[in-house]
CSV table of C-alpha atoms in Angstrom, one decimal:
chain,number,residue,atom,x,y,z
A,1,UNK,CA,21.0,-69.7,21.4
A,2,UNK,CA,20.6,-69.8,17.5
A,3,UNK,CA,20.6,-65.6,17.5
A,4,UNK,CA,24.1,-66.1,19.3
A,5,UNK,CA,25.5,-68.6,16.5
A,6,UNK,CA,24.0,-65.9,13.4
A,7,UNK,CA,25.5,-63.0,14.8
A,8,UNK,CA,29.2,-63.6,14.3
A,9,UNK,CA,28.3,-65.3,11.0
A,10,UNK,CA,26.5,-62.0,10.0
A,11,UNK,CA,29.8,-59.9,11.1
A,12,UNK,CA,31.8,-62.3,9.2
A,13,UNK,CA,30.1,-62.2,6.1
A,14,UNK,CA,30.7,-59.3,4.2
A,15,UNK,CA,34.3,-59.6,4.7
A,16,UNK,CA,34.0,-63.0,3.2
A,17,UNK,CA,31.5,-61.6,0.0
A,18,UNK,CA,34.3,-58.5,-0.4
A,19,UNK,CA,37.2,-60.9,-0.6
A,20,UNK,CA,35.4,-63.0,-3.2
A,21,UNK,CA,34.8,-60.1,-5.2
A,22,UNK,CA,38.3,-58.4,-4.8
A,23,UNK,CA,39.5,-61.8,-6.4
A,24,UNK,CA,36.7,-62.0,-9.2
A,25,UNK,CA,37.9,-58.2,-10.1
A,26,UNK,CA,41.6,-59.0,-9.9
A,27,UNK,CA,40.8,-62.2,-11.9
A,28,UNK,CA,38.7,-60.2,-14.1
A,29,UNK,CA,40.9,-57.7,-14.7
A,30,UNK,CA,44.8,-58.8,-14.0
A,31,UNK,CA,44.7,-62.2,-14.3
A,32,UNK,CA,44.6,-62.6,-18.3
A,33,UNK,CA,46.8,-60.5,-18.9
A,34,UNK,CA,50.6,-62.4,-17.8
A,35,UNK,CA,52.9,-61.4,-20.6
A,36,UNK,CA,55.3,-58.3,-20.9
A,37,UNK,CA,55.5,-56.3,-23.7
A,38,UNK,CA,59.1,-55.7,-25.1
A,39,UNK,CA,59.3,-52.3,-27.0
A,40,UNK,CA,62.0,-51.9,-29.8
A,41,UNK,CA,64.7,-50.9,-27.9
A,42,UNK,CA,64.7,-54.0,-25.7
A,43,UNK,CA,62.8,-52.4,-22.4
A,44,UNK,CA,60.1,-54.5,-21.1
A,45,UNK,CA,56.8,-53.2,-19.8
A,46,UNK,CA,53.8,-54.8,-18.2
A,47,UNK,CA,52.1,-57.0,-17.7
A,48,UNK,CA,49.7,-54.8,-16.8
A,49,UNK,CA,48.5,-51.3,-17.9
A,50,UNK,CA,47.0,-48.7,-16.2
A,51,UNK,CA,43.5,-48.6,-17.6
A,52,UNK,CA,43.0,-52.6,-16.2
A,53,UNK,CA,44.6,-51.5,-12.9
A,54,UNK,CA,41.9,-48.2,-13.2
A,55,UNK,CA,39.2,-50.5,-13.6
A,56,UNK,CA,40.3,-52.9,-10.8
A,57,UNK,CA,40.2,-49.8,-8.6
A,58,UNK,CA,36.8,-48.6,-10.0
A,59,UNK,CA,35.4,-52.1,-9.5
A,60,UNK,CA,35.8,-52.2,-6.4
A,61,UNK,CA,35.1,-48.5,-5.5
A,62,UNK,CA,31.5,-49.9,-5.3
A,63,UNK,CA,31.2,-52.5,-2.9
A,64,UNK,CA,33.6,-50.9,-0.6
A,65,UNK,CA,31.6,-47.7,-0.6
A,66,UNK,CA,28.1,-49.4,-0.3
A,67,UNK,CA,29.5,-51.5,2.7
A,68,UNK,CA,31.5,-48.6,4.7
A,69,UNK,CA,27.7,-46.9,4.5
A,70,UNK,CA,26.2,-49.9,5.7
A,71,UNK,CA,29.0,-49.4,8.9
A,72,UNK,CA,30.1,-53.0,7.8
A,73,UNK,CA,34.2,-51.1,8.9
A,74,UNK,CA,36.0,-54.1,9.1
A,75,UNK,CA,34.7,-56.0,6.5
A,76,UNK,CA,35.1,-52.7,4.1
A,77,UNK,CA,38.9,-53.3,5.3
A,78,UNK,CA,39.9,-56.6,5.7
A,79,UNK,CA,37.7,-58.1,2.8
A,80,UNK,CA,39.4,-56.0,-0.3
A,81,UNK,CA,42.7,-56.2,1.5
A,82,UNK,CA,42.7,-60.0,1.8
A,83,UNK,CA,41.6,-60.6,-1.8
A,84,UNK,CA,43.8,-58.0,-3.4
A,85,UNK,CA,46.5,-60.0,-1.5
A,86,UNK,CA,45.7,-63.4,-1.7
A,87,UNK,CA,45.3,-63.0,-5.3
A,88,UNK,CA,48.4,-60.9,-5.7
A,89,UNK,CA,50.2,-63.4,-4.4
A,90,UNK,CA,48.8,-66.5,-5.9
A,91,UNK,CA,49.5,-64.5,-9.3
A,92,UNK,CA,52.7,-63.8,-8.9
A,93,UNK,CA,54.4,-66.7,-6.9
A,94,UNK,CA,55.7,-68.0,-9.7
A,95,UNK,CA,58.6,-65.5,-9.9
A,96,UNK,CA,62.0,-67.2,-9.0
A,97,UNK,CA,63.8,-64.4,-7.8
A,98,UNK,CA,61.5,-64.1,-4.5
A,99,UNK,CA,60.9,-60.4,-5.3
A,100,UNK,CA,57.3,-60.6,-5.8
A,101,UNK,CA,56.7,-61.2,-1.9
A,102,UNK,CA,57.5,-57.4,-1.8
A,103,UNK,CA,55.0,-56.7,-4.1
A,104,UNK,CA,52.6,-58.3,-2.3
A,105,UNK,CA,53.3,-56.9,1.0
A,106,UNK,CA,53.0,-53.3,-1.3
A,107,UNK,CA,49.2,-54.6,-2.4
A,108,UNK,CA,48.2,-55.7,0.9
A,109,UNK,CA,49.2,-52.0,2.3
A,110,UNK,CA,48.1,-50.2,-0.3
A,111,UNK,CA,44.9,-51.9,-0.1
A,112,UNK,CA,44.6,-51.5,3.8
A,113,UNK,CA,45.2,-48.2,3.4
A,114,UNK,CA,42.7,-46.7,0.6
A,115,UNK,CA,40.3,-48.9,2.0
A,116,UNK,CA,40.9,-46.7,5.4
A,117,UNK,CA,40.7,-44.1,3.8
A,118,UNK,CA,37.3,-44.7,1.7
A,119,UNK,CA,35.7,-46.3,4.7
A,120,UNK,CA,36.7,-43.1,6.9
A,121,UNK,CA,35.4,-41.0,3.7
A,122,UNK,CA,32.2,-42.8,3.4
A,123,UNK,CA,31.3,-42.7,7.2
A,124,UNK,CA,32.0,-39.3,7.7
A,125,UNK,CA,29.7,-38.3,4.7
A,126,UNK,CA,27.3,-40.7,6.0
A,127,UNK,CA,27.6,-38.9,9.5
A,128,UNK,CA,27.2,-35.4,8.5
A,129,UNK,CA,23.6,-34.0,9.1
A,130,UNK,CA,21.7,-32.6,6.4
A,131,UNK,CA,19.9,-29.6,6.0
């Protein structure tokens, strides 16, 4: 009975641990930075640049990795996409236009779909016999 109660609980939980630390990086790395920069000739840039969105990515290049080779698939999917979206959203839901909902919906796919990718890297590296 008890090893039927653990085993969705051990499923679950890297999902859970890569959704925490998908919003720890974003915090880390995004969520300091909320002001846009106005250059001389009245364009506006920002908030972010690339080398925080870089290390975002590079962040969490690690724990999806070590999880896709642990065949943890669906956690190494849903976890990053979940926290990259959730804290997209909480971040930006301030904006009164409404616009940022499409930015979200663009994190959440983007995220979905490098961590596909990765996880599809990483087990078919994983999978290949050595010599």
């Amino acid at each position: 009975m008890r090893e039927r109660l653990t085993r969705p609980v051990a499923h679950l939980l890297p999902t859970l641990v890569l959704a925490g630390v998908s919003l720890a990086a974003w915090a880390a790395w995004l969520g300091w930075d909320q002001h846009r920069d106005v250059h001389p000739d009245g364009s506006t840039t920002g908030p972010y640049e690339a080398w925080q969105v870089i290390g975002l990515v590079l962040t969490l290049l690690v724990p999806v990795c070590w999880t896709a080779s642990r065949h943890h698939l669906a956690g190494t999917v849903l976890g990053p996409t979940v926290g990259l979206t959730l804290a997209a959203y909480s971040d930006w839901s301030d904006d009164s236009s409404g616009l940022f909902v499409i930015g979200v919906g663009l994190v959440m796919i983007g995220s979905l779909v490098t961590t596909l990718i990765v996880s599809a890297v990483v087990t078919s590296m994983r999978q290949r016999p050595r010599r």
